[in-house]
C-alpha positions as a LaTeX table, in Angstrom:
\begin{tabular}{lrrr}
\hline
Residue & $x$ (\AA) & $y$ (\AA) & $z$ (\AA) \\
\hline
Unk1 & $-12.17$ & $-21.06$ & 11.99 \\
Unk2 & $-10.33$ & $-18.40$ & 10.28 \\
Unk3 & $-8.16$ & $-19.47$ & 7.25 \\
Unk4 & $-4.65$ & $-19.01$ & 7.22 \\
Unk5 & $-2.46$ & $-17.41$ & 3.90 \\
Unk6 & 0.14 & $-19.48$ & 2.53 \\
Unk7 & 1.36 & $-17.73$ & $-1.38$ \\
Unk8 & 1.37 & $-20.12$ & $-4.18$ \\
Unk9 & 2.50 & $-17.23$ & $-6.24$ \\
Unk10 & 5.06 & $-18.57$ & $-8.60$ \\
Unk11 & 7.70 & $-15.37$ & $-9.34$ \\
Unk12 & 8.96 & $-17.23$ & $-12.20$ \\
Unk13 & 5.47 & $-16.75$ & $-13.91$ \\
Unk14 & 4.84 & $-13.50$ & $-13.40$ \\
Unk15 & 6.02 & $-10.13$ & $-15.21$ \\
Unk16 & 5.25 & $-7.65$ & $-12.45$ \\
Unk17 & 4.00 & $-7.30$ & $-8.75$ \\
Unk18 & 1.59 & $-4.57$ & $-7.79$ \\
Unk19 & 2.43 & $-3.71$ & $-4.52$ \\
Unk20 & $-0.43$ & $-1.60$ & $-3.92$ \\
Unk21 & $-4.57$ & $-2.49$ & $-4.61$ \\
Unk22 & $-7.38$ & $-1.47$ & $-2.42$ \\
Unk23 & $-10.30$ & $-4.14$ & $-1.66$ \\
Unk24 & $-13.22$ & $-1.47$ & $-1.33$ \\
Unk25 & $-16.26$ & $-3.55$ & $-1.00$ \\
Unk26 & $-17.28$ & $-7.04$ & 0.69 \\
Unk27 & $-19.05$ & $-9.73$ & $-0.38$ \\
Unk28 & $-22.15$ & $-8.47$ & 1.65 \\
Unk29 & $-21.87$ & $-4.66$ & $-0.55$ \\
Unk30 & $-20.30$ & $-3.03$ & 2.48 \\
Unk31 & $-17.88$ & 0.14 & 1.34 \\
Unk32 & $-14.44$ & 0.29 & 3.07 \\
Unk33 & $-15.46$ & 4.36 & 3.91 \\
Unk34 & $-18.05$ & 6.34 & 3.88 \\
Unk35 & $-20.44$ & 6.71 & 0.85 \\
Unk36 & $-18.95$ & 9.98 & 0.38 \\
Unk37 & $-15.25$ & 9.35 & 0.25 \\
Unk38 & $-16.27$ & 6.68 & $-2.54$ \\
Unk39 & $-17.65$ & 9.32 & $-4.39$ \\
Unk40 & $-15.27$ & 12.14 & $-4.07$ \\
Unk41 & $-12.33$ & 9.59 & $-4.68$ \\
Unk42 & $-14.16$ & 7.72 & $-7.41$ \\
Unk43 & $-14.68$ & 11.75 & $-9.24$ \\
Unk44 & $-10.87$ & 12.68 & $-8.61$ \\
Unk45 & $-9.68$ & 9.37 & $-9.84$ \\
Unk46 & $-12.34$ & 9.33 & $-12.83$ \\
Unk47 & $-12.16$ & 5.28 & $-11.85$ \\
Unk48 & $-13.54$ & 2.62 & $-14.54$ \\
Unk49 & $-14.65$ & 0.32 & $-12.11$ \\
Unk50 & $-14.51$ & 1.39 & $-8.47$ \\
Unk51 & $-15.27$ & $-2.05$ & $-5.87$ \\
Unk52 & $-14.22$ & $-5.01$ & $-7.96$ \\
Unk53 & $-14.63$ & $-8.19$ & $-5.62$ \\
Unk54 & $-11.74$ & $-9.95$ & $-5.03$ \\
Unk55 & $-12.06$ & $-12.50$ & $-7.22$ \\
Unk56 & $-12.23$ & $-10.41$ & $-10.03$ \\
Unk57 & $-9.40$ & $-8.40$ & $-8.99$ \\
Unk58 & $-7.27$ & $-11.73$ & $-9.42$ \\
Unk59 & $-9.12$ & $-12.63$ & $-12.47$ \\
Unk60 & $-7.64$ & $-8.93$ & $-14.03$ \\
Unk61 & $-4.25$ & $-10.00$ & $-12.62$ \\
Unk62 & $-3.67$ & $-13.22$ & $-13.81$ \\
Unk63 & $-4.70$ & $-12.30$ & $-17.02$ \\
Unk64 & $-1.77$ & $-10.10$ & $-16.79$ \\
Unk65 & 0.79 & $-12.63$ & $-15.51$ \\
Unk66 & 1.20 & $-10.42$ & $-12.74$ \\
Unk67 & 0.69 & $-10.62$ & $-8.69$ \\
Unk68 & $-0.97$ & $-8.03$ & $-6.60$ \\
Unk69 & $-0.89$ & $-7.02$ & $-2.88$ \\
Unk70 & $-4.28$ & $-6.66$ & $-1.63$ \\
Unk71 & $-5.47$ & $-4.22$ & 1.33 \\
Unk72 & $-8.06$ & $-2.38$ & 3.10 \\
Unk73 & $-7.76$ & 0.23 & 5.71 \\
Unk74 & $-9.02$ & 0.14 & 9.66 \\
Unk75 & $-10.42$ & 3.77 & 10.24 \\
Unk76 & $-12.72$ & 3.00 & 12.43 \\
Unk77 & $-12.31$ & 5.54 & 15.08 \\
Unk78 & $-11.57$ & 8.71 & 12.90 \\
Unk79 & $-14.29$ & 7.73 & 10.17 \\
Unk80 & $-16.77$ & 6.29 & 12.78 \\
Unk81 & $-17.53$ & 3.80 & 10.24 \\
Unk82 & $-16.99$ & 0.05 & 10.75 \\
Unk83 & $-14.18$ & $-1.26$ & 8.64 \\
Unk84 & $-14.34$ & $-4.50$ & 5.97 \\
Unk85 & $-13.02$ & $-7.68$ & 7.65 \\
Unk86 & $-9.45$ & $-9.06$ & 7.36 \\
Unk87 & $-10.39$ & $-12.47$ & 7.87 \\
Unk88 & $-12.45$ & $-12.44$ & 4.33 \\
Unk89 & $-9.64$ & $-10.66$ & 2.87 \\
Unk90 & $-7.85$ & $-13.21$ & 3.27 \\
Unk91 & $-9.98$ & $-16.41$ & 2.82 \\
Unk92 & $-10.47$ & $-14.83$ & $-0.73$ \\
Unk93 & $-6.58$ & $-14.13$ & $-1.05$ \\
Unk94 & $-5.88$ & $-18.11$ & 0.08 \\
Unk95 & $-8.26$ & $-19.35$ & $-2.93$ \\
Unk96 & $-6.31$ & $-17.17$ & $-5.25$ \\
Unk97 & $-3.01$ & $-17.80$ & $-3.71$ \\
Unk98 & $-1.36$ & $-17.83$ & $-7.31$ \\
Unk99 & $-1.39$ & $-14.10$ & $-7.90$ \\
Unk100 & $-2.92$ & $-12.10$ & $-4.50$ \\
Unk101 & $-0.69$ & $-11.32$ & $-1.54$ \\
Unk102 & $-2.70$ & $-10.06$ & 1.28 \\
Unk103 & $-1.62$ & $-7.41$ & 3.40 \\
Unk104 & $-3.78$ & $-6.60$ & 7.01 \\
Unk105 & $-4.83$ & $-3.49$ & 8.72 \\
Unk106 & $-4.98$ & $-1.91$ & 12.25 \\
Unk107 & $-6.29$ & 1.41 & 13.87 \\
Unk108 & $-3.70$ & 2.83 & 15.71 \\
Unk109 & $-5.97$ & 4.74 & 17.71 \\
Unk110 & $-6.95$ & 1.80 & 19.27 \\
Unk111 & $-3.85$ & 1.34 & 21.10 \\
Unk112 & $-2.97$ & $-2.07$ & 23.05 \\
Unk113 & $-5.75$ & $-3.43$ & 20.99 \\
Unk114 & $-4.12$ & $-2.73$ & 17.69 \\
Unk115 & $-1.42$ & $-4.69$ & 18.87 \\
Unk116 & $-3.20$ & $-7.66$ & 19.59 \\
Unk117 & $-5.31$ & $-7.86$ & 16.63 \\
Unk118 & $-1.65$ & $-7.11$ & 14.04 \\
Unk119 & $-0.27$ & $-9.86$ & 16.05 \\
Unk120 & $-3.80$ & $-12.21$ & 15.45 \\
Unk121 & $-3.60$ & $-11.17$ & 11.71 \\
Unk122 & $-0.06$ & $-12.32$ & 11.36 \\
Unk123 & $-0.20$ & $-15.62$ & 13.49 \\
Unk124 & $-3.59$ & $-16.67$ & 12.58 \\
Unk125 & $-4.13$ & $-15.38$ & 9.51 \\
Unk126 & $-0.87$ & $-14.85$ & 7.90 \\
Unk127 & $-0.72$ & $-11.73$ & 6.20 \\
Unk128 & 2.38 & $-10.97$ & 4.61 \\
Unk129 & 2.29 & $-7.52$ & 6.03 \\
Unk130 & 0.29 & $-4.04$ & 7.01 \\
Unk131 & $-1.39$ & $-1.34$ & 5.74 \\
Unk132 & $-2.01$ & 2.56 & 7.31 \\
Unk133 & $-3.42$ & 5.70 & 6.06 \\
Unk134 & $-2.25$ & 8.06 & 8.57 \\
Unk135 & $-4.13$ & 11.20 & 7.39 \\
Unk136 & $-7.29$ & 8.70 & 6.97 \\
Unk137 & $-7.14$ & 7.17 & 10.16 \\
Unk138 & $-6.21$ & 10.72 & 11.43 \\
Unk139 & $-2.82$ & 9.63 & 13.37 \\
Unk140 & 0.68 & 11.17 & 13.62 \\
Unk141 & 2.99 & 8.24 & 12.93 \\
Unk142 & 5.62 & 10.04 & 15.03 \\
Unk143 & 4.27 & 10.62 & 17.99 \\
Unk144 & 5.10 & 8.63 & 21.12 \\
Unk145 & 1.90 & 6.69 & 21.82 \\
Unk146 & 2.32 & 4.70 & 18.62 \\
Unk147 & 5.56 & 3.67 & 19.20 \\
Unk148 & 4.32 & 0.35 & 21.16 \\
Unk149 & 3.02 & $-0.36$ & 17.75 \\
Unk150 & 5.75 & 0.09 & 15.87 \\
Unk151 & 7.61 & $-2.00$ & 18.19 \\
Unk152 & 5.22 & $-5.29$ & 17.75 \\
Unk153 & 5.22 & $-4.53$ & 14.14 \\
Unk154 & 8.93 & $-4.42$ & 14.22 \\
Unk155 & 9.16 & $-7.94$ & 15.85 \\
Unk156 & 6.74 & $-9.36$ & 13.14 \\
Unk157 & 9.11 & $-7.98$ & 10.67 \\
Unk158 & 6.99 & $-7.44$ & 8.04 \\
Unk159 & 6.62 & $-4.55$ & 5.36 \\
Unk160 & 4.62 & $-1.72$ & 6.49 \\
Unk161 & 2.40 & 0.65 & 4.05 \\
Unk162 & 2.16 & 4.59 & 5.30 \\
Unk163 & 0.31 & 6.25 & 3.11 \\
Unk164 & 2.22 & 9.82 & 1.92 \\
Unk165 & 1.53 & 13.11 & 0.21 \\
Unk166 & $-1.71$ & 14.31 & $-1.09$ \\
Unk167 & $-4.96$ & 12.44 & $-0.52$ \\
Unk168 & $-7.46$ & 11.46 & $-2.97$ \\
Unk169 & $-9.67$ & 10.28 & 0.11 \\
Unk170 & $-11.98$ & 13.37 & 0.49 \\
Unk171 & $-10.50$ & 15.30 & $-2.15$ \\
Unk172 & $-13.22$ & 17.79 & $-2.96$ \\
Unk173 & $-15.40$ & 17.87 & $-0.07$ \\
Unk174 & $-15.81$ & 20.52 & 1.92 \\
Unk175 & $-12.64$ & 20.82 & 4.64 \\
Unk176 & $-11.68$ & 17.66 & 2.56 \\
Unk177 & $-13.83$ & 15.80 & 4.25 \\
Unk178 & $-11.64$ & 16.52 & 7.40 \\
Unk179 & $-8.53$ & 14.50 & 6.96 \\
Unk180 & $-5.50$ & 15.87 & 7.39 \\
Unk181 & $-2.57$ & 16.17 & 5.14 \\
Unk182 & $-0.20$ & 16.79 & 7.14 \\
Unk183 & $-0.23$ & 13.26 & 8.89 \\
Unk184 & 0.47 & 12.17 & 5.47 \\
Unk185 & 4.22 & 14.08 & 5.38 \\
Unk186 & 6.67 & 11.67 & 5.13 \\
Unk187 & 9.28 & 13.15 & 7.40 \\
Unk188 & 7.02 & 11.76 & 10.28 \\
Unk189 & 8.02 & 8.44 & 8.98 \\
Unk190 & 11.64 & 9.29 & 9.26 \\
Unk191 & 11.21 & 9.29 & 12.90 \\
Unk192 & 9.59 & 5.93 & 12.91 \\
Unk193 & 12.57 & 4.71 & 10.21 \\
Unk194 & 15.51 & 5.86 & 12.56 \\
Unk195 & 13.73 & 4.41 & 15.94 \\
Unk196 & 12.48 & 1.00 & 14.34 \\
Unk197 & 15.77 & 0.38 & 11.68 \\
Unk198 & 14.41 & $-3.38$ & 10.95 \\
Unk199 & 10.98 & $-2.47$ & 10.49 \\
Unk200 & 10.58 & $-2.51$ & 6.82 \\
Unk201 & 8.62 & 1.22 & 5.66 \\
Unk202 & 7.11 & 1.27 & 2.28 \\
Unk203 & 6.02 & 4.69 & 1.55 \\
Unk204 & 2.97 & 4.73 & $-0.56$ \\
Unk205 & 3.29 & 7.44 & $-3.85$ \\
Unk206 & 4.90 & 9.73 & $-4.99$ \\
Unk207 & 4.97 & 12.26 & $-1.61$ \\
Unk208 & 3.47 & 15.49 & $-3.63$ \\
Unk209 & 4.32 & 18.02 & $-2.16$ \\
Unk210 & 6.99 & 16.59 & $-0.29$ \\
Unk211 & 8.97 & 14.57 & $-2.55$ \\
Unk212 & 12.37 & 16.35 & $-2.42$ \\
Unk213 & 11.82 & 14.57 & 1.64 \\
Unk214 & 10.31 & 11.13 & 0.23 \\
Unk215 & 14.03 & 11.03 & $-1.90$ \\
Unk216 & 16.06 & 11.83 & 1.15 \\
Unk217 & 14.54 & 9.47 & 3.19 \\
Unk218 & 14.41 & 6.48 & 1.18 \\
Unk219 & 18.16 & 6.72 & $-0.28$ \\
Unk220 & 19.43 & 7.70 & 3.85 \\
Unk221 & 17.10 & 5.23 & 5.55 \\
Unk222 & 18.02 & 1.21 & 4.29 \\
Unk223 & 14.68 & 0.43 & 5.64 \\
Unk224 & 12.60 & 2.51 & 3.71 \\
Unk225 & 10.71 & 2.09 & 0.30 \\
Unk226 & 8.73 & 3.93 & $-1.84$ \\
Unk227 & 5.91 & 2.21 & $-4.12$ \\
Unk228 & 4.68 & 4.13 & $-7.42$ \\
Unk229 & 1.53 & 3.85 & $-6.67$ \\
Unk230 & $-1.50$ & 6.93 & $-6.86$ \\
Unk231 & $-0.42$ & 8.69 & $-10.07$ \\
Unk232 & 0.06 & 8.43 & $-13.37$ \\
Unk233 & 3.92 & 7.89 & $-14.24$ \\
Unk234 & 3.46 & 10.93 & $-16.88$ \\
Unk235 & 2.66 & 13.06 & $-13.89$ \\
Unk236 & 5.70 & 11.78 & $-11.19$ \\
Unk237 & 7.97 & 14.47 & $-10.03$ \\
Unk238 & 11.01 & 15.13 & $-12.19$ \\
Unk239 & 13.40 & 14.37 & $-9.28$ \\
Unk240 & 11.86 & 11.43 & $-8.56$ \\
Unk241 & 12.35 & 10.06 & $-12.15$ \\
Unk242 & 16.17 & 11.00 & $-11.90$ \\
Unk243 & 16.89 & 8.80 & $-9.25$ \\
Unk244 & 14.96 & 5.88 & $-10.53$ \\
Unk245 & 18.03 & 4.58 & $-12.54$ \\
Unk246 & 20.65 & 5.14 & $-9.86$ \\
Unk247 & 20.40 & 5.99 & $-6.03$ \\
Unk248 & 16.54 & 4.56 & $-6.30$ \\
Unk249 & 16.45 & 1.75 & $-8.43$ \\
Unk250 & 16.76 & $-0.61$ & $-5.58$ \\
Unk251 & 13.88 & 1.28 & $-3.57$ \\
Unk252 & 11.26 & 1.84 & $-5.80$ \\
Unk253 & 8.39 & $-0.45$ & $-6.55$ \\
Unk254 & 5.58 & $-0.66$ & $-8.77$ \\
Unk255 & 2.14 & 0.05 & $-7.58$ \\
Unk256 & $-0.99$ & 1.28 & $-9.05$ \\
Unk257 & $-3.88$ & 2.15 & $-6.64$ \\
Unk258 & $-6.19$ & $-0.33$ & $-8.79$ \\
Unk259 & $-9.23$ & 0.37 & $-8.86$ \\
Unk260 & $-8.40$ & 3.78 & $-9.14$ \\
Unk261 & $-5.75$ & 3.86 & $-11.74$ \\
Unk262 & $-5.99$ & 0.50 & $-13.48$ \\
Unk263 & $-2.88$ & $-1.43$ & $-14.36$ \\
Unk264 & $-2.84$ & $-1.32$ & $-18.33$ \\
Unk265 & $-2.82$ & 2.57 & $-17.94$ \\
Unk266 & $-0.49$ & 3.20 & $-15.17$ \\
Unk267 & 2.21 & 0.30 & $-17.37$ \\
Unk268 & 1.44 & 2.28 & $-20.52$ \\
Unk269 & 2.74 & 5.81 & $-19.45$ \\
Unk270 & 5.70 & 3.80 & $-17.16$ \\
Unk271 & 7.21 & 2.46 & $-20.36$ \\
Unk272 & 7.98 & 5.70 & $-22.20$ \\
Unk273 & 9.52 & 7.24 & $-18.68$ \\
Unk274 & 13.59 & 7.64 & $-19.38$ \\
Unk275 & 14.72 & 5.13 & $-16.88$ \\
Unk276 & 17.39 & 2.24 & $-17.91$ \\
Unk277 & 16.20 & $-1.02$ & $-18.71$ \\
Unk278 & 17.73 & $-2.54$ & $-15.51$ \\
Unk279 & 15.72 & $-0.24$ & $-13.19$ \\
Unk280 & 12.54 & $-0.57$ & $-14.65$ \\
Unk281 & 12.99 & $-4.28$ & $-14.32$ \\
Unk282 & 13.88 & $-4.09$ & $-10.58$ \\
Unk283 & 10.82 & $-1.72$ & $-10.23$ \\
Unk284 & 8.34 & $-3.82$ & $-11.66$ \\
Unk285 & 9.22 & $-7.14$ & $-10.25$ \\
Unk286 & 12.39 & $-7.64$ & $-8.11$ \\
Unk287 & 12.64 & $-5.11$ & $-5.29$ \\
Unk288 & 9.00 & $-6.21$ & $-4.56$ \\
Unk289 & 9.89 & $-9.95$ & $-4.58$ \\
Unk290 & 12.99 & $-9.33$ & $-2.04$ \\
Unk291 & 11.03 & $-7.01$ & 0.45 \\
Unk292 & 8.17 & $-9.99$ & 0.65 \\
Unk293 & 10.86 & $-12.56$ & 1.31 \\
Unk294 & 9.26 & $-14.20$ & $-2.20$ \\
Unk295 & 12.58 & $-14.96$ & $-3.72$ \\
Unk296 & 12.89 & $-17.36$ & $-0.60$ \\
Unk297 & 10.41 & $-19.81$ & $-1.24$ \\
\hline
\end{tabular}
């Protein structure tokens, strides 16, 4: 029987939320992708430790006093390569319920299937929302046939990931391993954002090259987000930092892309970014809290 998520994650307690951590390996050693996207990812990121279990994921967060959302990503049809399972992803979330927040997966390319399984994930297993990688799962987020999914999703009502901007995944392979950039523009999402208004979109990074559009979106669109997660704050777009104090602060939310940037680092470069006090606390902590209904507990 599958185990169900309830969060024991006490907001009180904690100094941040990380809103954005990949779970890249099983317990049985199988990758999330392909050996080679480990390895080009794992070179571009120059990551310190690339599949951390789980458990020691939580163990590096509750050192911290912080909670993390955990993910993995269903490419199974683009990649050809059988994805790691939800339903462990969560068991392992449940027994550390104090600090992870899982978040499931579903290949859109699988159509009316997709739909079932988000629906399984959120009624059986409770995950406290979703997780896509358009140029990954090689999918325009758009187009028409995906729509029935955004629909269900919609009626769930939980957060949504899309990844956006430039991809580490395949990064240095030849053809980039073949995915796609330009799945991962985020004025496809504005389509979805306009047609689905109370689906919550979190828009994963800063959008390089598109960030001028990530801005627009996320201060015209109520529904939309953008997590921090990918880069290292020194490196974020100028424009991007601007807005983090006024028209942003509300919509902006701390992520890292642990393992590949680790917390410590990504929180040591945020801290000497010029954005008022009150913005960096809503980034680190509160805007995350209110999109995942945590405040409500």
């Amino acid at each position: 029987m599958s185990v169900r998520y309830e969060s024991a994650v006490d907001v009180s307690a904690i100094v941040a939320l990380d809103t954005h951590v990949h779970l890249e390996c099983d317990s049985h050693g199988h990758l999330a992708m392909p050996d080679s996207f480990f390895e080009a990812s794992a070179k571009y990121f120059k990551a310190e430790e690339r599949t951390p279990t789980l458990d020691r994921i939580a163990e590096i967060y509750r050192e911290r006093k912080m909670a993390a959302v955990v993910f993995t990503v269903d490419a199974r049809t683009a990649l050809k390569h059988e994805p790691n399972s939800v339903d462990e992803l969560v068991a392992d979330a449940q027994r550390n319920n104090d600090v992870i927040i899982p978040f499931g997966t579903v290949d859109p390319l699988m159509g009316a299937e997709a739909i079932t399984e988000a629906r399984r994930q959120h009624e059986e297993l409770g995950v406290r929302g979703f997780k896509f990688h358009a140029s990954l799962q090689a999918f325009d987020p758009s187009a028409a046939e995906h729509y029935p999914l955004w629909e269900a999703l919609q009626e769930i009502g939980l957060p949504c990931v899309f990844h956006t901007g430039q991809n580490g995944m395949g990064a240095g392979l030849p053809g980039g391993g073949g995915v796609k950039l330009k799945y991962s523009n985020p004025l496809l999402l504005d389509d979805v954002a306009a047609d689905f208004p109370n689906l919550p979109i979190i828009m994963a990074h800063p959008s390089v090259p598109w960030q001028e559009e990530a801005n627009s979106i996320a201060t015209h669109k109520a529904n939309v987000y953008i997590d921090l997660s990918g880069w290292s704050p020194k490196y974020f777009p100028e424009s991007l930092v601007k807005l983090a104090s006024n028209v942003l602060s509300n919509k902006l939310l701390f992520g890292t892309d642990f393992p590949l940037i680790t917390p410590h680092k990504w929180l040591d470069t945020f801290a000497a970014l010029p954005i008022k006090d009150e913005a960096r606390t809503r980034i680190l902590k509160d805007n995350a809290v209110r999109l995942l209904g945590l405040d409500a507990k």
